[in-house]
Coordinates of N, CA, C and O in Angstrom, one line a residue:
M215 N -28.0 -32.2 36.1 CA -27.9 -30.7 36.1 C -27.2 -30.3 34.8 O -26.2 -30.8 34.5
K216 N -27.9 -29.6 34.0 CA -27.3 -29.1 32.7 C -26.3 -28.0 33.0 O -26.6 -27.2 33.9
K217 N -25.2 -28.1 32.4 CA -24.2 -27.1 32.6 C -23.9 -26.3 31.3 O -24.2 -26.7 30.2
S218 N -23.4 -25.1 31.5 CA -23.2 -24.2 30.4 C -21.8 -23.6 30.5 O -21.4 -23.2 31.6
A219 N -21.0 -23.6 29.4 CA -19.7 -23.1 29.4 C -19.8 -21.6 29.1 O -20.6 -21.2 28.2
A220 N -19.0 -20.8 29.6 CA -19.0 -19.4 29.3 C -17.7 -18.9 28.7 O -16.6 -19.2 29.3
V221 N -17.7 -18.3 27.6 CA -16.5 -17.7 27.0 C -16.9 -16.3 26.7 O -17.9 -16.0 26.0
E222 N -16.0 -15.4 27.1 CA -16.3 -13.9 26.8 C -15.0 -13.3 26.5 O -14.0 -13.4 27.1
S223 N -15.1 -12.4 25.4 CA -13.9 -11.7 25.0 C -12.7 -12.5 24.7 O -11.6 -12.1 25.0
G224 N -12.9 -13.7 24.3 CA -11.8 -14.6 24.0 C -11.1 -15.2 25.2 O -10.3 -16.1 25.1
S225 N -11.5 -14.9 26.4 CA -10.9 -15.5 27.6 C -12.0 -16.4 28.2 O -13.1 -16.1 28.4
A226 N -11.5 -17.6 28.5 CA -12.4 -18.6 29.1 C -12.7 -18.3 30.6 O -11.8 -18.1 31.4
L227 N -14.0 -18.3 30.9 CA -14.4 -18.1 32.3 C -14.8 -19.5 32.8 O -15.1 -20.4 32.0
P228 N -14.9 -19.7 34.1 CA -15.3 -21.0 34.6 C -16.8 -21.2 34.1 O -17.5 -20.2 33.8
S229 N -17.2 -22.4 34.0 CA -18.6 -22.7 33.6 C -19.5 -22.0 34.5 O -19.1 -21.7 35.7
A230 N -20.7 -21.9 34.1 CA -21.7 -21.2 35.0 C -21.9 -22.1 36.3 O -22.0 -21.5 37.4
S231 N -21.9 -23.4 36.1 CA -22.1 -24.2 37.3 C -20.9 -24.1 38.3 O -21.1 -24.0 39.5
E232 N -19.7 -24.0 37.7 CA -18.5 -23.8 38.6 C -18.6 -22.4 39.2 O -18.2 -22.3 40.4
F233 N -19.0 -21.4 38.5 CA -19.2 -20.1 39.1 C -20.1 -20.1 40.3 O -19.9 -19.5 41.3
I234 N -21.3 -20.8 40.1 CA -22.3 -20.8 41.2 C -21.7 -21.6 42.3 O -21.9 -21.2 43.5
D235 N -21.1 -22.7 42.1 CA -20.4 -23.5 43.2 C -19.5 -22.6 44.0 O -19.5 -22.6 45.2
A236 N -18.6 -21.9 43.2 CA -17.6 -21.0 43.9 C -18.3 -19.9 44.7 O -17.9 -19.6 45.8
K237 N -19.4 -19.4 44.2 CA -20.1 -18.3 44.9 C -20.7 -18.9 46.2 O -20.6 -18.3 47.2
I238 N -21.3 -20.0 46.1 CA -21.9 -20.7 47.3 C -20.8 -20.9 48.3 O -21.0 -20.6 49.5
N239 N -19.7 -21.5 47.9 CA -18.6 -21.8 48.8 C -17.9 -20.5 49.4 O -17.5 -20.5 50.6
S240 N -17.9 -19.5 48.6 CA -17.2 -18.3 49.1 C -18.0 -17.5 50.2 O -17.5 -16.8 51.0
L241 N -19.3 -17.7 50.1 CA -20.2 -17.0 51.0 C -20.0 -17.6 52.4 O -19.9 -16.8 53.4
G242 N -20.0 -18.9 52.5 CA -19.8 -19.6 53.8 C -20.7 -19.2 54.9 O -20.4 -19.4 56.1
D243 N -21.9 -18.7 54.6 CA -22.9 -18.4 55.7 C -24.3 -18.8 55.2 O -24.4 -19.6 54.2
W244 N -25.3 -18.3 55.9 CA -26.7 -18.7 55.5 C -27.0 -18.4 54.1 O -27.8 -19.1 53.5
R245 N -26.4 -17.3 53.5 CA -26.7 -16.9 52.1 C -26.2 -18.0 51.2 O -26.9 -18.4 50.2
G246 N -25.0 -18.6 51.4 CA -24.6 -19.7 50.6 C -25.4 -20.9 50.7 O -25.8 -21.6 49.7
K247 N -25.8 -21.2 51.9 CA -26.7 -22.4 52.1 C -28.1 -22.2 51.4 O -28.6 -23.1 50.8
T248 N -28.6 -20.9 51.5 CA -29.9 -20.6 50.9 C -29.8 -20.7 49.4 O -30.7 -21.2 48.7
L249 N -28.7 -20.1 48.8 CA -28.5 -20.2 47.4 C -28.4 -21.6 46.9 O -29.0 -22.0 45.9
A250 N -27.7 -22.5 47.7 CA -27.6 -23.9 47.3 C -28.9 -24.6 47.4 O -29.3 -25.4 46.5
K251 N -29.7 -24.2 48.4 CA -31.1 -24.8 48.5 C -32.0 -24.4 47.4 O -32.7 -25.3 46.8
I252 N -32.0 -23.1 47.0 CA -32.9 -22.7 45.9 C -32.4 -23.3 44.6 O -33.2 -23.7 43.8
R253 N -31.1 -23.5 44.4 CA -30.6 -24.1 43.2 C -31.1 -25.6 43.2 O -31.5 -26.0 42.1
E254 N -31.1 -26.3 44.3 CA -31.5 -27.6 44.3 C -33.0 -27.7 44.0 O -33.5 -28.6 43.2
I255 N -33.8 -26.8 44.6 CA -35.2 -26.8 44.3 C -35.5 -26.5 42.8 O -36.4 -27.1 42.2
I256 N -34.8 -25.6 42.3 CA -35.0 -25.2 40.8 C -34.7 -26.5 40.0 O -35.5 -26.8 39.1
H257 N -33.6 -27.2 40.2 CA -33.3 -28.4 39.4 C -34.3 -29.5 39.7 O -34.6 -30.3 38.8
N258 N -34.8 -29.6 40.9 CA -35.8 -30.6 41.2 C -37.1 -30.3 40.5 O -37.9 -31.2 40.0
A259 N -37.5 -29.0 40.4 CA -38.7 -28.6 39.7 C -38.6 -28.8 38.2 O -39.6 -29.2 37.6
D260 N -37.4 -28.6 37.6 CA -37.3 -28.8 36.2 C -35.8 -29.2 35.9 O -34.9 -28.4 35.9
P261 N -35.7 -30.5 35.7 CA -34.3 -31.0 35.4 C -33.7 -30.5 34.1 O -32.5 -30.6 33.9
E262 N -34.5 -29.8 33.2 CA -34.0 -29.3 32.0 C -33.4 -27.8 32.2 O -33.0 -27.2 31.2
I263 N -33.5 -27.3 33.4 CA -32.9 -26.0 33.7 C -31.5 -25.9 33.3 O -30.7 -26.8 33.6
V264 N -31.1 -24.8 32.7 CA -29.7 -24.6 32.3 C -29.1 -23.5 33.2 O -29.8 -22.4 33.4
E265 N -28.0 -23.7 33.8 CA -27.4 -22.6 34.6 C -26.5 -21.7 33.7 O -25.8 -22.2 32.8
E266 N -26.7 -20.4 33.9 CA -25.9 -19.5 33.1 C -25.3 -18.4 34.0 O -25.7 -18.3 35.2
R267 N -24.3 -17.7 33.5 CA -23.7 -16.6 34.2 C -23.8 -15.4 33.3 O -23.3 -15.4 32.2
K268 N -24.6 -14.4 33.8 CA -24.8 -13.3 32.9 C -24.4 -12.0 33.6 O -24.2 -11.9 34.8
W269 N -24.3 -11.0 32.8 CA -24.0 -9.6 33.2 C -22.7 -9.5 33.9 O -22.5 -8.8 35.0
V270 N -21.6 -10.1 33.4 CA -20.3 -10.0 33.9 C -19.7 -8.6 33.5 O -19.8 -8.2 32.3
K271 N -19.2 -7.9 34.5 CA -18.6 -6.5 34.2 C -17.3 -6.4 35.1 O -17.1 -7.2 36.0
P272 N -16.5 -5.5 34.8 CA -15.3 -5.3 35.6 C -15.6 -5.1 37.1 O -14.8 -5.4 38.0
T273 N -16.8 -4.5 37.4 CA -17.2 -4.3 38.8 C -18.1 -5.4 39.4 O -18.4 -5.4 40.5
S274 N -18.4 -6.4 38.6 CA -19.3 -7.5 39.0 C -18.8 -8.8 38.4 O -18.6 -8.9 37.2
P275 N -18.7 -9.9 39.2 CA -18.4 -11.2 38.6 C -19.5 -11.9 37.8 O -19.3 -12.9 37.2
G276 N -20.7 -11.2 37.9 CA -21.8 -11.8 37.1 C -22.9 -12.3 38.1 O -22.7 -12.2 39.3
T277 N -24.0 -12.7 37.5 CA -25.2 -13.1 38.3 C -25.5 -14.6 37.8 O -25.6 -14.9 36.7
P278 N -25.8 -15.4 38.8 CA -26.3 -16.8 38.5 C -27.7 -16.7 37.9 O -28.6 -16.0 38.4
V279 N -27.9 -17.3 36.8 CA -29.2 -17.3 36.0 C -29.6 -18.7 35.7 O -28.8 -19.5 35.4
F280 N -30.9 -19.0 35.9 CA -31.4 -20.3 35.6 C -32.4 -20.1 34.5 O -33.4 -19.3 34.6
S281 N -32.2 -20.9 33.4 CA -33.0 -20.7 32.2 C -33.6 -22.0 31.6 O -33.0 -23.1 31.8
H282 N -34.7 -21.9 31.0 CA -35.3 -22.9 30.2 C -36.2 -22.2 29.2 O -37.3 -21.7 29.6
G283 N -35.8 -22.2 28.0 CA -36.6 -21.4 27.0 C -36.6 -19.9 27.2 O -37.4 -19.2 26.7
G284 N -35.6 -19.5 27.9 CA -35.5 -18.1 28.3 C -35.2 -18.0 29.8 O -35.2 -19.1 30.5
I285 N -34.9 -16.8 30.3 CA -34.6 -16.7 31.7 C -35.8 -17.1 32.6 O -36.9 -16.5 32.4
V286 N -35.6 -18.0 33.5 CA -36.7 -18.3 34.5 C -36.5 -17.4 35.7 O -37.4 -16.7 36.1
C287 N -35.3 -17.5 36.3 CA -35.0 -16.6 37.4 C -33.5 -16.4 37.6 O -32.7 -17.2 37.1
T288 N -33.2 -15.4 38.5 CA -31.8 -15.3 38.9 C -31.7 -15.7 40.3 O -32.7 -15.8 41.0
G289 N -30.5 -15.9 40.8 CA -30.2 -16.2 42.2 C -29.1 -15.2 42.7 O -27.9 -15.5 42.6
E290 N -29.6 -14.1 43.2 CA -28.6 -13.1 43.7 C -28.5 -13.1 45.2 O -29.4 -13.4 45.9
T291 N -27.3 -12.8 45.6 CA -27.0 -12.7 47.1 C -26.6 -11.3 47.4 O -25.8 -10.6 46.8
H292 N -27.2 -10.7 48.4 CA -27.0 -9.4 49.0 C -26.6 -9.6 50.4 O -26.7 -10.6 51.0
K293 N -26.3 -8.5 51.1 CA -25.9 -8.5 52.5 C -26.9 -9.2 53.4 O -26.6 -10.0 54.2
N294 N -28.2 -8.8 53.2 CA -29.2 -9.2 54.1 C -30.3 -10.1 53.5 O -31.3 -10.4 54.1
V295 N -30.1 -10.5 52.2 CA -31.1 -11.2 51.5 C -30.6 -12.0 50.4 O -29.5 -11.7 49.8
V296 N -31.2 -13.2 50.1 CA -31.0 -13.9 48.9 C -32.2 -13.6 48.0 O -33.4 -13.8 48.5
K297 N -32.0 -13.1 46.8 CA -33.1 -12.7 46.0 C -33.2 -13.6 44.7 O -32.3 -13.8 44.0
M298 N -34.5 -14.1 44.5 CA -34.8 -14.8 43.3 C -35.7 -13.8 42.5 O -36.8 -13.5 42.9
T299 N -35.1 -13.4 41.3 CA -35.9 -12.5 40.5 C -36.4 -13.3 39.3 O -35.6 -13.9 38.5
F300 N -37.7 -13.3 39.1 CA -38.3 -14.1 38.0 C -38.6 -13.1 36.8 O -39.3 -12.1 37.0
A301 N -38.0 -13.4 35.7 CA -38.0 -12.5 34.5 C -39.4 -12.2 34.1 O -39.7 -11.1 33.7
K302 N -40.3 -13.1 34.1 CA -41.7 -12.9 33.7 C -42.7 -13.1 34.9 O -43.8 -13.5 34.7
G303 N -42.2 -12.7 36.1 CA -43.0 -12.9 37.3 C -44.3 -12.3 37.3 O -45.3 -12.8 37.8
A304 N -44.5 -11.1 36.7 CA -45.7 -10.4 36.7 C -46.8 -11.2 35.9 O -48.0 -11.0 36.2
A305 N -46.4 -12.0 35.0 CA -47.3 -12.8 34.2 C -47.6 -14.2 34.8 O -48.4 -15.0 34.3
S306 N -46.8 -14.5 35.9 CA -47.0 -15.8 36.5 C -48.0 -15.8 37.6 O -48.2 -14.8 38.4
K307 N -48.8 -16.9 37.7 CA -49.7 -17.0 38.8 C -48.9 -17.4 40.1 O -48.0 -18.2 40.0
D308 N -49.3 -16.7 41.2 CA -48.6 -16.9 42.4 C -49.6 -17.2 43.6 O -49.8 -16.3 44.4
P309 N -50.3 -18.3 43.5 CA -51.4 -18.5 44.5 C -50.9 -18.6 45.9 O -51.6 -18.3 46.9
S310 N -49.6 -18.9 46.1 CA -49.1 -19.0 47.5 C -48.5 -17.7 48.0 O -47.9 -17.6 49.1
H311 N -48.5 -16.7 47.1 CA -48.0 -15.3 47.4 C -46.5 -15.4 47.9 O -46.2 -14.8 48.9
L312 N -45.7 -16.0 47.1 CA -44.3 -16.1 47.4 C -43.6 -14.8 47.0 O -42.7 -14.3 47.7
F313 N -44.1 -14.1 45.9 CA -43.5 -12.9 45.5 C -43.7 -11.8 46.6 O -44.8 -11.6 47.1
N314 N -42.6 -11.2 47.1 CA -42.6 -10.2 48.1 C -41.7 -9.0 47.9 O -41.5 -8.2 48.7
S315 N -41.3 -8.9 46.6 CA -40.4 -7.8 46.2 C -40.6 -7.5 44.8 O -41.0 -8.4 44.0
S316 N -40.3 -6.3 44.4 CA -40.4 -5.8 43.0 C -41.9 -6.0 42.5 O -42.1 -6.4 41.4
L317 N -42.8 -5.8 43.4 CA -44.2 -6.0 43.1 C -44.9 -4.9 42.2 O -45.9 -5.2 41.6
E318 N -44.2 -3.8 42.1 CA -44.8 -2.7 41.3 C -44.4 -2.7 39.8 O -45.0 -2.0 39.0
G319 N -43.5 -3.6 39.4 CA -43.1 -3.6 38.0 C -44.1 -4.3 37.1 O -45.0 -5.0 37.6
N320 N -43.9 -4.1 35.8 CA -44.8 -4.6 34.8 C -44.4 -6.0 34.3 O -45.2 -6.7 33.7
V321 N -43.1 -6.4 34.6 CA -42.6 -7.6 34.0 C -42.1 -8.5 35.1 O -42.5 -9.7 35.3
R322 N -41.1 -8.1 35.9 CA -40.4 -8.9 36.9 C -41.2 -8.9 38.2 O -41.9 -8.0 38.6
R323 N -40.9 -10.0 39.0 CA -41.3 -10.1 40.4 C -40.1 -10.8 41.1 O -39.4 -11.6 40.4
A324 N -40.0 -10.6 42.4 CA -38.9 -11.2 43.1 C -39.4 -11.8 44.4 O -40.4 -11.4 45.0
I325 N -38.6 -12.7 44.9 CA -38.7 -13.3 46.2 C -37.5 -13.0 47.0 O -36.4 -13.4 46.6
D326 N -37.6 -12.3 48.1 CA -36.5 -12.0 49.0 C -36.6 -13.0 50.1 O -37.6 -13.1 50.8
I327 N -35.5 -13.7 50.3 CA -35.4 -14.7 51.4 C -34.4 -14.2 52.4 O -33.2 -13.9 52.1
H328 N -34.9 -14.0 53.6 CA -34.0 -13.5 54.7 C -33.5 -14.6 55.6 O -34.1 -15.7 55.6
E329 N -32.5 -14.3 56.3 CA -31.9 -15.3 57.2 C -33.0 -15.9 58.1 O -33.8 -15.2 58.7
G330 N -33.0 -17.2 58.2 CA -33.9 -17.9 59.1 C -35.2 -18.2 58.5 O -36.0 -19.0 59.1
E331 N -35.6 -17.7 57.3 CA -36.9 -17.9 56.7 C -36.9 -19.3 56.1 O -36.0 -19.8 55.5
K332 N -38.0 -20.0 56.3 CA -38.3 -21.3 55.7 C -38.8 -21.1 54.3 O -39.7 -20.3 54.0
I333 N -38.3 -21.9 53.4 CA -38.7 -21.8 52.0 C -39.8 -22.8 51.8 O -39.7 -24.0 52.1
N334 N -40.9 -22.4 51.2 CA -42.1 -23.2 50.8 C -41.7 -23.9 49.5 O -41.9 -23.4 48.4
E335 N -41.1 -25.1 49.7 CA -40.5 -25.8 48.5 C -41.6 -26.2 47.5 O -41.3 -26.0 46.3
A336 N -42.7 -26.7 47.9 CA -43.7 -27.1 47.0 C -44.2 -25.9 46.1 O -44.4 -26.0 44.9
A337 N -44.5 -24.8 46.8 CA -45.0 -23.6 46.1 C -43.9 -23.0 45.2 O -44.2 -22.6 44.1
L338 N -42.7 -23.1 45.6 CA -41.6 -22.5 44.8 C -41.4 -23.4 43.5 O -41.2 -22.9 42.4
K339 N -41.5 -24.7 43.7 CA -41.4 -25.6 42.5 C -42.6 -25.3 41.5 O -42.4 -25.2 40.3
D340 N -43.8 -25.1 42.1 CA -44.9 -24.7 41.2 C -44.6 -23.4 40.5 O -44.9 -23.3 39.3
L341 N -44.1 -22.4 41.1 CA -43.8 -21.2 40.5 C -42.7 -21.3 39.4 O -42.8 -20.7 38.4
I342 N -41.7 -22.1 39.7 CA -40.7 -22.4 38.7 C -41.2 -23.0 37.5 O -41.0 -22.6 36.3
R343 N -42.1 -24.0 37.7 CA -42.7 -24.8 36.6 C -43.6 -23.8 35.8 O -43.6 -23.9 34.5
A344 N -44.3 -22.9 36.5 CA -45.2 -22.0 35.8 C -44.3 -21.0 34.9 O -44.7 -20.7 33.8
A345 N -43.2 -20.6 35.5 CA -42.3 -19.7 34.7 C -41.7 -20.4 33.5 O -41.6 -19.8 32.4
V346 N -41.3 -21.6 33.6 CA -40.9 -22.4 32.4 C -42.0 -22.5 31.4 O -41.7 -22.3 30.2
A347 N -43.2 -22.8 31.9 CA -44.3 -23.0 30.9 C -44.5 -21.7 30.2 O -44.8 -21.7 29.0
L348 N -44.4 -20.5 30.9 CA -44.6 -19.2 30.2 C -43.5 -19.0 29.1 O -43.8 -18.6 28.0
N349 N -42.3 -19.4 29.4 CA -41.2 -19.3 28.5 C -41.4 -20.2 27.3 O -41.2 -19.7 26.1
V350 N -41.8 -21.4 27.5 CA -41.9 -22.4 26.4 C -43.1 -22.0 25.6 O -43.1 -22.0 24.3
A351 N -44.2 -21.5 26.2 CA -45.4 -21.0 25.5 C -45.0 -19.8 24.6 O -45.5 -19.7 23.5
G352 N -44.2 -18.9 25.1 CA -43.8 -17.8 24.4 C -43.0 -18.1 23.2 O -43.1 -17.5 22.1
K353 N -42.1 -19.1 23.3 CA -41.3 -19.6 22.2 C -42.2 -20.2 21.1 O -42.0 -20.0 20.0
S354 N -43.2 -21.0 21.6 CA -44.1 -21.6 20.6 C -44.9 -20.5 19.8 O -45.1 -20.6 18.6
K355 N -45.4 -19.5 20.5 CA -46.1 -18.4 19.9 C -45.3 -17.7 18.9 O -45.7 -17.4 17.8
S356 N -44.0 -17.3 19.3 CA -43.2 -16.6 18.4 C -42.8 -17.4 17.2 O -42.6 -16.9 16.1
K357 N -42.6 -18.7 17.4 CA -42.3 -19.6 16.3 C -43.5 -19.7 15.3 O -43.3 -19.6 14.1
G358 N -44.7 -19.7 15.8 CA -45.9 -19.8 15.0 C -46.0 -18.5 14.2 O -46.4 -18.5 13.0
I359 N -45.7 -17.4 14.8 CA -45.8 -16.1 14.1 C -44.8 -16.0 13.0 O -45.1 -15.6 11.9
S360 N -43.6 -16.5 13.3 CA -42.5 -16.5 12.2 C -42.9 -17.4 11.1 O -42.7 -17.0 9.9
E361 N -43.5 -18.5 11.4 CA -43.9 -19.4 10.3 C -45.1 -18.8 9.5 O -45.1 -18.9 8.3
K362 N -46.0 -18.1 10.1 CA -47.1 -17.4 9.4 C -46.6 -16.4 8.5 O -47.0 -16.2 7.4
K363 N -45.6 -15.6 9.0 CA -45.0 -14.5 8.2 C -44.3 -15.1 7.0 O -44.4 -14.5 5.9
S364 N -43.5 -16.2 7.2 CA -42.8 -16.7 6.1 C -43.7 -17.3 5.1 O -43.5 -17.3 3.9
R365 N -44.9 -17.9 5.5 CA -45.8 -18.5 4.6 C -46.5 -17.4 3.8 O -46.8 -17.5 2.6
A366 N -46.8 -16.2 4.5 CA -47.5 -15.1 3.8 C -46.6 -14.5 2.7 O -47.1 -14.0 1.7
K367 N -45.3 -14.6 2.9 CA -44.4 -14.0 1.9 C -44.3 -14.9 0.6 O -43.9 -14.4 -0.4
T368 N -44.6 -16.2 0.7 CA -44.5 -17.1 -0.4 C -45.7 -17.1 -1.3 O -46.8 -16.7 -1.0

């Protein structure tokens, strides 16, 4: 599991992995178990995933984020749901129809997991791999565009 250290405003925060561990442990209910399970599935789907902690504010300790070549998804916990929001979900193929939330947006898609629901691990791994592929392909395209622009200037 790749880990990421977080430093903000000169004060050291726990690493993203430590933050996610603490979040899972503090929940102590089905939400913590579900977040731990999706974290495991994410890392099994792509061992190169990097854990991050984003959007820290005085009113929020931040959000667990899983990245590879850009944000793949978040792992948010709410009172009645654990939500995985895929940053480029609208562009991802979802043949198993896992996306069940934020369906009207042009960019993101989400999966809401409720207490007692079984996670389709194989389909979720496929979705994660597809999201990583989109990120990596996007990086390659933008790199190619930058190279073309710099060649055109010379």
